[in-house]
Coordinates of C-alpha atoms (C1' of nucleotides) in Angstrom, one line a residue:
Chain A
M1 CA 28.7 17.1 -21.0
L2 CA 26.7 15.8 -22.8
S3 CA 26.8 12.1 -22.1
S4 CA 26.2 12.9 -19.0
I5 CA 22.7 14.1 -19.7
S6 CA 22.3 11.5 -22.1
K7 CA 22.8 9.4 -19.6
C8 CA 20.8 10.8 -17.1
V9 CA 17.9 10.3 -19.2
T10 CA 18.5 7.6 -20.2
L11 CA 18.3 6.4 -16.9
G12 CA 14.5 7.2 -17.2
V13 CA 11.9 6.5 -19.5
V14 CA 14.0 4.1 -21.9
S15 CA 11.9 2.7 -24.2
T16 CA 10.7 6.3 -25.2
D17 CA 14.8 7.5 -25.3
S18 CA 15.2 4.5 -27.9
V19 CA 12.5 5.6 -29.4
T20 CA 13.7 9.2 -29.6
S21 CA 16.9 8.2 -30.6
S22 CA 15.9 6.2 -33.2
R23 CA 14.1 9.3 -34.9
G24 CA 17.2 11.6 -34.2
G25 CA 19.3 8.4 -36.2
G26 CA 17.4 7.1 -38.5
K27 CA 17.5 4.2 -37.8
L28 CA 19.0 2.5 -34.2
R29 CA 22.7 3.5 -33.0
T30 CA 25.0 1.8 -31.6
A31 CA 25.4 -2.7 -30.9
R32 CA 26.0 -0.8 -27.4
E33 CA 22.3 0.9 -26.9
R34 CA 20.8 -1.5 -29.0
A35 CA 22.3 -4.2 -25.3
R36 CA 21.4 -1.9 -23.0
E37 CA 17.9 -1.4 -24.7
E38 CA 17.2 -4.8 -24.0
I39 CA 18.6 -5.8 -20.8
T40 CA 16.2 -2.8 -19.4
N41 CA 13.1 -4.0 -21.1
E42 CA 14.1 -8.2 -19.9
I43 CA 15.1 -6.2 -16.3
T44 CA 11.2 -4.6 -16.7
A45 CA 9.6 -8.1 -17.5
V46 CA 11.0 -9.9 -15.5
A47 CA 10.6 -7.6 -12.5
R48 CA 7.5 -7.4 -13.8
R49 CA 6.8 -11.0 -13.4
Q50 CA 7.6 -11.1 -10.3
L51 CA 5.6 -8.5 -9.0
A52 CA 2.2 -10.3 -9.7
E53 CA 3.8 -13.6 -8.0
V54 CA 5.0 -11.7 -4.9
G55 CA 3.4 -8.6 -4.7
A56 CA 5.5 -4.8 -4.4
S57 CA 6.8 -5.6 -1.2
A58 CA 7.9 -8.1 -1.7
L59 CA 9.6 -7.6 -5.1
S60 CA 13.6 -7.9 -4.2
L61 CA 15.6 -5.9 -6.9
R62 CA 18.4 -8.9 -6.6
S63 CA 16.3 -11.9 -7.2
V64 CA 15.1 -10.4 -10.5
A65 CA 18.8 -9.7 -11.1
R66 CA 19.4 -13.4 -10.0
E67 CA 16.6 -14.4 -12.8
V68 CA 17.9 -11.6 -15.2
G69 CA 20.9 -14.0 -14.4
M70 CA 23.5 -10.6 -12.9
V71 CA 24.7 -9.0 -9.9
S72 CA 22.4 -7.4 -7.9
S73 CA 25.4 -4.2 -8.7
A74 CA 25.0 -4.8 -12.6
V75 CA 21.3 -4.2 -12.1
Y76 CA 22.2 -0.8 -10.4
R77 CA 23.8 0.6 -14.0
Y78 CA 19.9 0.1 -15.7
F79 CA 17.3 1.6 -12.5
P80 CA 19.1 4.0 -10.1
S81 CA 17.7 2.4 -7.1
R82 CA 14.5 -0.3 -6.1
D83 CA 12.3 2.0 -6.4
E84 CA 12.7 3.6 -9.6
L85 CA 12.4 -0.1 -10.7
L86 CA 8.6 0.0 -8.5
T87 CA 7.8 3.3 -10.7
Q88 CA 9.0 1.8 -14.6
L89 CA 6.5 -1.0 -13.5
I90 CA 3.5 1.8 -12.1
I91 CA 4.2 3.6 -15.5
D92 CA 3.6 -0.1 -17.0
A93 CA 0.2 -0.8 -14.9
Y94 CA -1.1 2.3 -16.0
R95 CA -1.0 0.9 -19.5
S96 CA -2.2 -2.4 -19.1
V97 CA -5.1 -1.2 -17.6
G98 CA -5.9 1.7 -19.3
D99 CA -4.6 -1.2 -23.0
A100 CA -7.7 -2.7 -21.3
A101 CA -10.4 0.4 -20.3
R102 CA -9.9 1.0 -24.0
T103 CA -10.1 -2.2 -25.8
A104 CA -13.1 -3.1 -24.5
V105 CA -15.3 0.5 -24.7
E106 CA -14.1 0.0 -28.4
A107 CA -15.0 -2.8 -28.4
A108 CA -18.5 -2.5 -27.5
V109 CA -21.5 -1.0 -29.4
Q110 CA -20.7 2.7 -29.6
H111 CA -24.0 4.3 -29.4
D112 CA -24.6 1.6 -26.4
L113 CA -23.7 5.0 -23.2
R114 CA -24.8 2.4 -21.1
A115 CA -23.1 -1.2 -22.3
R116 CA -19.4 1.4 -23.1
W117 CA -19.9 2.2 -19.5
Q118 CA -20.1 -1.1 -18.0
A119 CA -17.5 -2.6 -20.6
V120 CA -15.2 0.1 -19.5
A121 CA -15.8 0.0 -15.8
G122 CA -16.4 -4.9 -15.9
A123 CA -12.7 -4.1 -18.2
V124 CA -11.3 -2.7 -15.3
R125 CA -11.9 -4.9 -12.7
A126 CA -11.0 -8.4 -14.2
W127 CA -7.5 -6.6 -15.3
A128 CA -7.7 -5.8 -10.7
L129 CA -8.8 -8.9 -10.8
A130 CA -6.2 -10.5 -12.5
N131 CA -3.1 -8.4 -11.7
P132 CA -4.4 -8.2 -8.4
H133 CA -0.6 -6.6 -7.4
E134 CA -0.6 -4.1 -10.0
F135 CA -3.7 -2.7 -9.6
G136 CA -2.2 -2.7 -5.4
L137 CA 0.8 -0.9 -6.7
I138 CA -1.0 1.6 -8.6
F139 CA -4.4 2.0 -6.2
G140 CA -2.9 0.8 -2.7
T141 CA -0.6 2.0 -0.3
P142 CA 1.5 4.2 -2.2
V143 CA 5.2 2.3 -1.7
P144 CA 8.0 4.5 -2.6
G145 CA 7.8 8.2 -0.7
Y146 CA 5.3 9.3 -2.5
R147 CA 5.4 8.1 -6.2
A148 CA 6.6 10.1 -8.7
P149 CA 3.8 12.0 -10.0
V150 CA 5.2 13.7 -13.6
D151 CA 5.8 10.5 -15.4
T152 CA 2.6 8.4 -14.3
V153 CA 0.3 11.6 -14.5
D154 CA -0.2 10.6 -17.5
P155 CA -0.7 7.1 -19.0
A156 CA -2.8 7.2 -15.3
A157 CA -5.3 9.2 -17.2
A158 CA -6.9 7.4 -19.5
V159 CA -9.2 5.0 -18.2
P160 CA -11.7 8.4 -16.7
T161 CA -10.6 9.7 -20.4
A162 CA -12.3 6.5 -21.5
L163 CA -14.7 7.5 -18.7
L164 CA -15.4 10.8 -18.9
Q165 CA -16.3 10.3 -23.6
I166 CA -19.1 8.2 -22.4
L167 CA -21.0 11.5 -20.1
V168 CA -19.5 13.5 -22.9
D169 CA -21.4 11.3 -25.6
S170 CA -24.1 10.9 -23.4
L171 CA -24.6 14.7 -22.9
A172 CA -24.2 15.1 -26.8
R173 CA -27.3 13.4 -27.2
G174 CA -28.8 15.4 -23.9
G175 CA -28.7 13.2 -20.9
R176 CA -29.1 14.4 -18.5
V177 CA -27.7 13.5 -14.5
A178 CA -28.1 12.9 -11.6
W179 CA -26.8 15.6 -10.0
R180 CA -26.5 18.3 -12.5
D181 CA -29.0 21.1 -10.4
R182 CA -27.1 21.2 -7.6
P183 CA -25.2 24.6 -6.7
V184 CA -21.3 24.0 -6.7
P185 CA -19.6 26.2 -4.7
P186 CA -17.4 29.1 -6.4
V187 CA -14.0 27.8 -5.5
L188 CA -14.9 24.3 -6.7
H189 CA -16.4 26.5 -9.9
A190 CA -13.1 27.6 -10.3
E191 CA -11.4 23.7 -9.9
L192 CA -14.0 22.2 -12.4
T193 CA -13.3 25.1 -15.2
E194 CA -9.8 24.5 -14.9
L195 CA -10.0 21.3 -14.7
R196 CA -12.4 21.1 -18.0
A197 CA -9.4 23.1 -19.6
G198 CA -7.1 20.6 -18.8
L199 CA -9.3 17.9 -20.9
S200 CA -10.0 19.3 -24.0
G201 CA -7.2 17.9 -25.5
V202 CA -8.0 15.0 -24.6
L203 CA -11.0 15.2 -24.4
H204 CA -14.0 15.6 -27.6
G205 CA -16.4 18.3 -26.1
S206 CA -15.3 18.6 -23.1
E207 CA -17.4 22.0 -23.1
L208 CA -20.7 20.2 -22.8
L209 CA -19.2 18.4 -19.3
D210 CA -21.1 21.3 -16.6
D211 CA -20.1 21.1 -13.1
G212 CA -22.8 18.3 -12.1
A213 CA -21.7 16.3 -15.3
L214 CA -18.2 16.8 -13.9
T215 CA -18.5 16.0 -10.2
Q216 CA -20.8 13.2 -11.5
G217 CA -17.7 11.7 -13.7
L218 CA -14.9 12.3 -10.7
M219 CA -17.5 10.5 -8.1
A220 CA -18.7 7.5 -11.1
W221 CA -14.4 7.0 -11.0
T222 CA -13.9 6.8 -7.4
Q223 CA -16.9 4.5 -6.5
L224 CA -14.9 1.7 -9.5
I225 CA -11.5 2.5 -7.5
G226 CA -13.8 2.3 -4.5
M227 CA -15.4 -0.7 -5.2
I228 CA -11.9 -2.3 -6.8
S229 CA -10.2 -1.9 -3.7
F230 CA -12.7 -3.4 -1.4
E231 CA -13.0 -6.9 -3.0
L232 CA -9.3 -7.2 -3.5
F233 CA -8.6 -6.2 0.1
G234 CA -11.0 -8.4 1.5
H235 CA -13.1 -5.0 2.8
L236 CA -16.1 -7.3 1.3
H237 CA -15.2 -10.0 3.2
N238 CA -18.4 -11.5 5.4
V239 CA -20.8 -8.4 4.0
I240 CA -21.2 -9.9 0.0
A241 CA -20.1 -12.9 -0.7
D242 CA -20.7 -13.0 -4.6
H243 CA -18.5 -9.8 -5.8
D244 CA -19.6 -11.1 -9.5
V245 CA -23.5 -9.6 -8.9
Y246 CA -22.4 -7.4 -6.0
F247 CA -20.7 -5.7 -8.3
T248 CA -22.3 -5.3 -11.9
H249 CA -26.3 -3.9 -10.3
Q250 CA -23.5 -2.0 -8.4
I251 CA -22.7 -0.1 -11.8
G252 CA -25.9 -0.7 -13.0
N253 CA -27.1 1.5 -10.4
I254 CA -24.3 4.1 -10.7
A255 CA -25.5 4.6 -14.5
I256 CA -28.2 5.2 -13.5
D257 CA -26.5 8.2 -11.9
L258 CA -24.4 9.1 -14.8
G259 CA -27.6 9.4 -17.3
L260 CA -26.5 6.4 -18.6
A261 CA -30.0 4.3 -18.2
E262 CA -33.5 4.4 -18.6
Chain B
M1 CA 10.9 5.4 31.7
L2 CA 8.4 2.5 31.2
S3 CA 6.3 4.5 34.0
S4 CA 6.4 7.1 32.5
I5 CA 5.3 5.2 28.7
S6 CA 2.7 3.1 30.6
K7 CA 1.1 6.7 31.1
C8 CA 0.7 6.9 28.1
V9 CA 0.0 3.8 27.2
T10 CA -2.8 3.5 29.4
L11 CA -4.9 6.7 27.8
G12 CA -4.4 4.6 24.7
V13 CA -7.3 1.1 24.8
V14 CA -5.0 -0.6 28.2
S15 CA -9.1 0.0 30.4
T16 CA -10.7 -3.3 28.1
D17 CA -7.7 -4.7 28.8
S18 CA -7.0 -5.2 32.8
V19 CA -10.9 -4.5 32.8
T20 CA -10.5 -8.5 31.3
S21 CA -8.0 -9.9 33.4
S22 CA -9.4 -8.9 36.2
R23 CA -12.2 -9.9 35.8
G24 CA -11.1 -13.5 35.2
G25 CA -9.0 -13.9 38.5
G26 CA -10.7 -11.6 41.0
K27 CA -7.7 -8.8 40.7
L28 CA -4.5 -8.5 38.5
R29 CA -2.8 -12.0 38.6
T30 CA 1.1 -12.5 39.5
A31 CA 3.4 -9.2 38.4
R32 CA 4.5 -11.2 36.1
E33 CA 1.2 -11.1 34.6
R34 CA 0.8 -7.8 34.8
A35 CA 4.4 -6.5 33.8
R36 CA 3.8 -8.9 30.4
E37 CA 0.9 -7.1 29.8
E38 CA 2.6 -3.4 30.5
I39 CA 5.4 -4.6 28.1
T40 CA 3.4 -5.5 25.5
N41 CA 1.1 -2.5 25.2
E42 CA 4.4 -0.3 25.4
I43 CA 5.6 -2.6 22.8
T44 CA 2.5 -1.5 20.6
A45 CA 2.3 1.9 21.6
V46 CA 6.5 2.5 20.5
A47 CA 4.6 0.5 17.4
R48 CA 2.0 2.6 16.2
R49 CA 4.4 5.6 16.8
Q50 CA 6.4 4.0 14.8
L51 CA 4.4 2.9 12.2
A52 CA 2.7 7.0 12.4
E53 CA 5.3 8.0 11.2
V54 CA 7.0 6.1 8.5
G55 CA 3.8 3.8 7.4
A56 CA 3.9 0.0 7.8
S57 CA 6.5 -1.0 4.8
A58 CA 9.3 0.5 6.8
L59 CA 8.0 -0.4 10.9
S60 CA 11.1 -1.8 11.9
L61 CA 11.0 -4.8 14.2
R62 CA 13.8 -4.1 15.4
S63 CA 13.5 -0.8 15.7
V64 CA 10.8 -0.9 18.1
A65 CA 12.5 -2.8 19.9
R66 CA 15.7 -0.4 20.4
E67 CA 13.0 2.1 21.1
V68 CA 12.0 0.4 23.9
G69 CA 15.1 -0.5 25.8
M70 CA 15.7 -4.4 24.1
V71 CA 17.1 -6.9 21.9
S72 CA 15.1 -7.6 18.7
S73 CA 15.1 -11.5 19.4
A74 CA 13.4 -10.8 23.3
V75 CA 10.2 -8.9 21.5
Y76 CA 9.3 -12.0 19.9
R77 CA 8.3 -13.8 23.4
Y78 CA 5.5 -11.2 23.0
F79 CA 4.9 -11.0 19.1
P80 CA 5.4 -14.1 17.1
S81 CA 5.8 -12.7 14.2
R82 CA 6.6 -8.9 12.8
D83 CA 2.9 -9.9 11.3
E84 CA 1.2 -9.7 14.2
L85 CA 2.2 -6.7 15.2
L86 CA 0.8 -5.1 12.8
T87 CA -2.1 -7.0 13.1
Q88 CA -2.0 -6.2 16.9
L89 CA -1.7 -2.5 15.0
I90 CA -4.5 -3.0 12.2
I91 CA -7.0 -3.7 15.2
D92 CA -6.0 -0.4 16.8
A93 CA -6.8 1.7 14.3
Y94 CA -9.9 0.5 13.0
R95 CA -11.0 1.1 16.7
S96 CA -9.3 4.1 16.2
V97 CA -10.8 5.2 13.8
G98 CA -14.1 3.8 14.8
D99 CA -14.1 6.0 18.3
A100 CA -13.8 9.7 16.3
A101 CA -17.2 8.0 13.6
R102 CA -19.3 7.6 16.6
T103 CA -17.9 10.3 19.3
A104 CA -18.0 12.9 15.8
V105 CA -22.1 11.6 15.5
E106 CA -22.8 11.3 18.7
A107 CA -22.2 15.4 19.4
A108 CA -23.9 16.3 16.0
V109 CA -27.5 17.2 17.1
Q110 CA -30.0 13.8 16.3
H111 CA -32.0 14.6 14.3
D112 CA -30.6 16.4 11.9
L113 CA -30.2 13.3 9.6
R114 CA -28.1 15.2 7.0
A115 CA -25.9 16.9 10.3
R116 CA -24.8 13.0 11.0
W117 CA -23.9 11.9 7.6
Q118 CA -21.2 15.0 7.3
A119 CA -20.6 14.4 10.5
V120 CA -19.0 10.1 10.2
A121 CA -17.6 11.1 7.5
G122 CA -15.8 14.6 7.4
A123 CA -14.6 12.7 11.1
V124 CA -13.3 9.8 9.1
R125 CA -11.6 12.4 6.6
A126 CA -10.1 14.0 9.3
W127 CA -9.1 10.5 11.2
A128 CA -7.4 9.8 7.9
L129 CA -5.5 12.7 7.2
A130 CA -4.5 13.1 10.6
N131 CA -3.4 9.5 10.5
P132 CA -2.7 8.2 6.7
H133 CA -0.2 5.7 7.4
E134 CA -3.1 4.3 10.0
F135 CA -5.3 4.9 7.2
G136 CA -3.0 3.3 4.5
L137 CA -2.7 -0.2 6.8
I138 CA -6.6 -0.7 6.7
F139 CA -7.5 0.3 3.6
G140 CA -4.7 0.5 1.6
T141 CA -2.7 -2.7 0.0
P142 CA -2.4 -5.7 2.5
V143 CA 0.7 -5.9 3.8
P144 CA 1.1 -9.5 5.4
G145 CA -0.6 -12.2 2.9
Y146 CA -3.9 -11.3 3.1
R147 CA -5.1 -10.1 6.8
A148 CA -6.4 -12.1 9.5
P149 CA -10.1 -11.5 9.4
V150 CA -11.4 -12.5 12.7
D151 CA -10.1 -10.7 15.2
T152 CA -10.9 -7.5 12.7
V153 CA -13.5 -7.5 12.0
D154 CA -15.2 -6.6 14.8
P155 CA -13.9 -3.0 14.8
A156 CA -13.8 -3.2 11.1
A157 CA -17.5 -2.7 11.5
A158 CA -18.3 0.0 12.9
V159 CA -18.0 3.1 11.4
P160 CA -20.2 1.5 8.4
T161 CA -22.6 0.4 11.2
A162 CA -22.8 4.3 12.6
L163 CA -23.2 5.2 8.4
L164 CA -26.3 2.7 8.3
Q165 CA -27.7 3.5 11.5
I166 CA -28.4 6.7 10.0
L167 CA -30.4 5.5 7.3
V168 CA -32.4 3.7 8.9
D169 CA -33.2 6.4 11.3
S170 CA -34.2 8.9 7.9
L171 CA -36.2 5.4 7.0
A172 CA -37.5 5.2 9.9
R173 CA -39.4 8.8 9.2
G174 CA -40.2 7.9 6.1
G175 CA -37.1 8.9 3.8
R176 CA -36.2 7.6 0.5
V177 CA -33.0 5.9 -1.1
A178 CA -31.7 7.2 -4.6
W179 CA -32.1 3.5 -6.2
R180 CA -34.8 2.4 -4.3
D181 CA -36.9 1.4 -6.8
R182 CA -34.8 -0.6 -8.6
P183 CA -34.5 -4.4 -9.3
V184 CA -32.0 -6.2 -7.4
P185 CA -31.1 -9.8 -8.4
P186 CA -32.8 -12.7 -6.6
V187 CA -28.6 -13.8 -5.7
L188 CA -28.4 -10.2 -4.1
H189 CA -31.2 -10.6 -3.0
A190 CA -30.3 -13.6 -0.6
E191 CA -27.2 -12.0 0.4
L192 CA -28.0 -8.8 1.6
T193 CA -30.5 -10.7 3.7
E194 CA -28.8 -12.5 5.4
L195 CA -26.8 -9.0 5.5
R196 CA -29.0 -7.4 7.4
A197 CA -29.6 -10.3 9.4
G198 CA -26.1 -10.5 10.7
L199 CA -26.8 -6.1 10.9
S200 CA -29.6 -6.6 13.4
G201 CA -27.4 -7.0 16.8
V202 CA -25.8 -4.3 16.1
L203 CA -28.2 -1.9 14.5
H204 CA -31.8 -0.5 15.5
G205 CA -33.7 -1.3 12.8
S206 CA -32.5 -3.0 10.7
E207 CA -34.7 -4.3 8.9
L208 CA -36.5 -0.5 7.3
L209 CA -32.6 -1.1 5.7
D210 CA -35.2 -2.4 2.3
D211 CA -32.7 -3.6 -1.1
G212 CA -32.2 -0.7 -2.6
A213 CA -31.4 1.2 0.5
L214 CA -28.5 -1.3 1.9
T215 CA -26.8 -1.3 -1.5
Q216 CA -27.5 2.3 -1.4
G217 CA -25.5 2.4 1.7
L218 CA -22.8 0.0 1.1
M219 CA -22.2 2.9 -2.2
A220 CA -21.6 5.2 0.0
W221 CA -19.5 3.5 1.9
T222 CA -17.1 2.3 -0.4
Q223 CA -17.5 6.4 -2.3
L224 CA -16.5 8.2 1.2
I225 CA -13.7 5.0 1.9
G226 CA -12.2 5.6 -2.2
M227 CA -12.2 9.5 -1.7
I228 CA -10.1 9.5 1.3
S229 CA -8.0 6.8 -0.4
F230 CA -8.3 8.8 -4.1
E231 CA -7.5 12.4 -2.1
L232 CA -4.6 10.7 0.3
F233 CA -2.9 7.5 -2.3
G234 CA -1.8 11.2 -4.9
H235 CA -5.2 11.1 -7.4
L236 CA -6.5 13.7 -6.8
H237 CA -3.1 15.5 -7.9
N238 CA -3.5 17.8 -10.7
V239 CA -7.6 17.3 -10.6
I240 CA -8.9 18.9 -7.4
A241 CA -6.7 21.2 -5.5
D242 CA -8.7 22.4 -2.6
H243 CA -10.0 19.1 -1.6
D244 CA -11.4 20.2 1.2
V245 CA -14.3 21.7 -0.9
Y246 CA -14.7 19.0 -3.2
F247 CA -14.9 16.8 -0.1
T248 CA -17.3 18.7 1.3
H249 CA -19.2 19.4 -2.1
Q250 CA -18.9 15.5 -3.0
I251 CA -20.3 14.3 0.9
G252 CA -23.4 16.4 -0.2
N253 CA -24.0 15.0 -3.1
I254 CA -24.3 11.7 -1.7
A255 CA -26.5 12.9 1.1
I256 CA -28.5 13.8 -1.5
D257 CA -28.3 10.5 -3.3
L258 CA -28.9 8.6 0.6
G259 CA -31.8 11.3 0.8
L260 CA -30.9 13.0 4.3
A261 CA -31.3 16.1 2.2
E262 CA -33.6 18.9 0.3
Chain C
dA1 C1' 15.6 -24.3 49.4
dA2 C1' 15.0 -26.7 45.2
dC3 C1' 12.5 -26.9 40.3
dA4 C1' 10.4 -25.4 37.0
dT5 C1' 8.6 -21.0 34.3
dT6 C1' 9.7 -16.9 32.6
dT7 C1' 12.7 -13.6 30.5
dG8 C1' 15.8 -11.1 28.2
dA9 C1' 21.0 -10.7 25.9
dG10 C1' 23.6 -12.7 22.3
dA11 C1' 25.2 -15.3 18.3
dG12 C1' 23.9 -16.3 14.1
dC13 C1' 21.7 -16.9 9.7
dA14 C1' 20.0 -15.5 4.9
dG15 C1' 18.1 -12.4 2.9
dT16 C1' 17.5 -7.1 1.9
dG17 C1' 18.8 -2.2 -0.8
dC18 C1' 23.0 -0.1 -1.8
dT19 C1' 28.1 2.2 -2.0
dC20 C1' 32.6 1.3 -4.4
dT21 C1' 36.1 -0.9 -6.5
dT22 C1' 38.4 -4.5 -10.5
dG23 C1' 39.3 -6.0 -14.1
dA24 C1' 36.9 -6.5 -19.2
dC25 C1' 35.7 -5.1 -23.4
dA26 C1' 34.1 -1.5 -26.9
dA27 C1' 33.5 3.5 -29.1
dT28 C1' 36.4 7.5 -29.8
dG29 C1' 40.4 10.5 -31.1
dC30 C1' 44.8 11.6 -32.3
Chain D
dG1 C1' 47.0 1.5 -35.5
dC2 C1' 47.5 2.8 -30.6
dA3 C1' 46.4 6.0 -26.3
dT4 C1' 42.5 7.2 -24.1
dT5 C1' 37.5 7.3 -23.0
dG6 C1' 33.3 5.9 -21.5
dT7 C1' 30.7 1.7 -20.1
dC8 C1' 30.0 -2.4 -18.2
dA9 C1' 29.1 -7.0 -15.0
dA10 C1' 31.1 -8.9 -11.1
dG11 C1' 32.8 -9.1 -6.6
dA12 C1' 33.6 -7.3 -1.7
dG13 C1' 31.7 -4.8 1.5
dC14 C1' 28.3 -2.8 4.9
dA15 C1' 24.1 -1.2 7.7
dC16 C1' 19.9 -2.8 8.5
dT17 C1' 15.9 -6.6 8.3
dG18 C1' 13.3 -10.6 10.2
dC19 C1' 13.8 -14.9 13.2
dT20 C1' 16.1 -19.0 15.1
dC21 C1' 18.8 -20.6 18.8
dT22 C1' 21.0 -21.4 22.9
dC23 C1' 21.8 -20.0 27.6
dA24 C1' 22.5 -17.7 31.5
dA25 C1' 19.5 -14.6 35.2
dA26 C1' 15.3 -13.6 36.9
dT27 C1' 11.0 -15.2 38.4
dG28 C1' 7.8 -18.0 40.7
dT29 C1' 5.2 -21.9 42.5
dT30 C1' 5.9 -26.3 45.6

DNA sequence: AACATTTGAGAGCAGTGCTCTTGACAATGC
DNA sequence: GCATTGTCAAGAGCACTGCTCTCAAATGTT
């Protein structure tokens, strides 16, 4: 009975499992478990490499197995389905872009809010250009039926959180957001209140985010991903040739709307 | 069986095809050509139906052939590859959303620019919600290597053109755009000049679109598609529950930026 | 009527996700 | 120490995919 549960859990997010199991036992348990974790990591690593090469739709579990050096059916000991492997890659991608954004924003001068906004925006775009297939995996058309929300929702929040933190810091020193004075319909106000409450755990001073600032922040997040999507998915073709200057300029424009500049 | 579906097809975009072919030969050419056209239309119609059901990644040429009533190899007489079929569906989707936007904007009160903007935005979103897989096909991750640009670029311009037309009409009566006074870097200015020149054919008064208005218009287009993408692809999950009010409110905010309201 | 072109069907290839069974190995209980 | 139990890699196999090739029938042209 207990074993059946451990099996079910082990099929999920493996890395956290190993942490919890090591926490429970003091050190890594059996050699079998270590081998299992190692092989699982190798599979995801190879899958990540192939994803970067051929994209999500062409990613083949058999091809991954071939490169790892085992037969396809053996992979099913570690991932119950191809979609589950893809879900793991989605989580990894969220973590990857989140790390990129966090690193960039920490490297920026903290009190220069506009620089921080440009840093996170530029980092996300640079990450997307360097890993277009991973970007498409998380922000493009959902490949499996619909992605498992429960595992992905946490790492997915990293970038928008970093973005909203800038807004909070701006509001703390009297910054004003473009749509501050526009009335928000009651239903949306209730939603935003709940959202703000949910953010209080990961955001220092989330209560400073009034409805206008929150909608403006969500819109900035939408604009950022929308612009990168347009660029990566070819919708700037025959419209804008120099994507760098276009992106930089529009990011500057958004900074104005966010009340971060001039 | 074939006739019953051909009736359905005729309601689509067949009329233009038959017009062009009749224009070329004086009247419909041989019976064989007519049959070929009819079967081609039936294939695309069935493919469109299956696309709406299972999505682009799961669309199978063999399954389409099965439903049409012929063997898979026969389909290759009409479409050289599955990607070519998808390209046709992309074109159809662009035409479809373009028609939806045009119909909506024509139904709105012409002098009420804000209403026109809300009409086109709402129409695009309504179309996307009604045809999520078609939206994902054109605005999501590119499925083939990269979509054939030359055939799709024309119908793809319909919606942004309708959007920019509103901006032009607004500027013609003294409307002001949010980022009007921000200087545009020289490289971008050159790009926007070229873009404006390219628009002069399809846009009445495109010369009124100064650099600020043009960047603002592009951004509004990005915001619109970005918001719909977020909604359809699940990125509003655990963020906003009532998508309708959220969308409406943000569209109203963008109207302010565009100088269309208050 | 004879010829040429176009079309549909079938077989087949290489590939896919996934399931099931089999035999080898390691961990555990008596 | 040995038998039991659980885990693992491998292989065969199923149903499916996109695509190519050949062949015969249908169709149009001369």
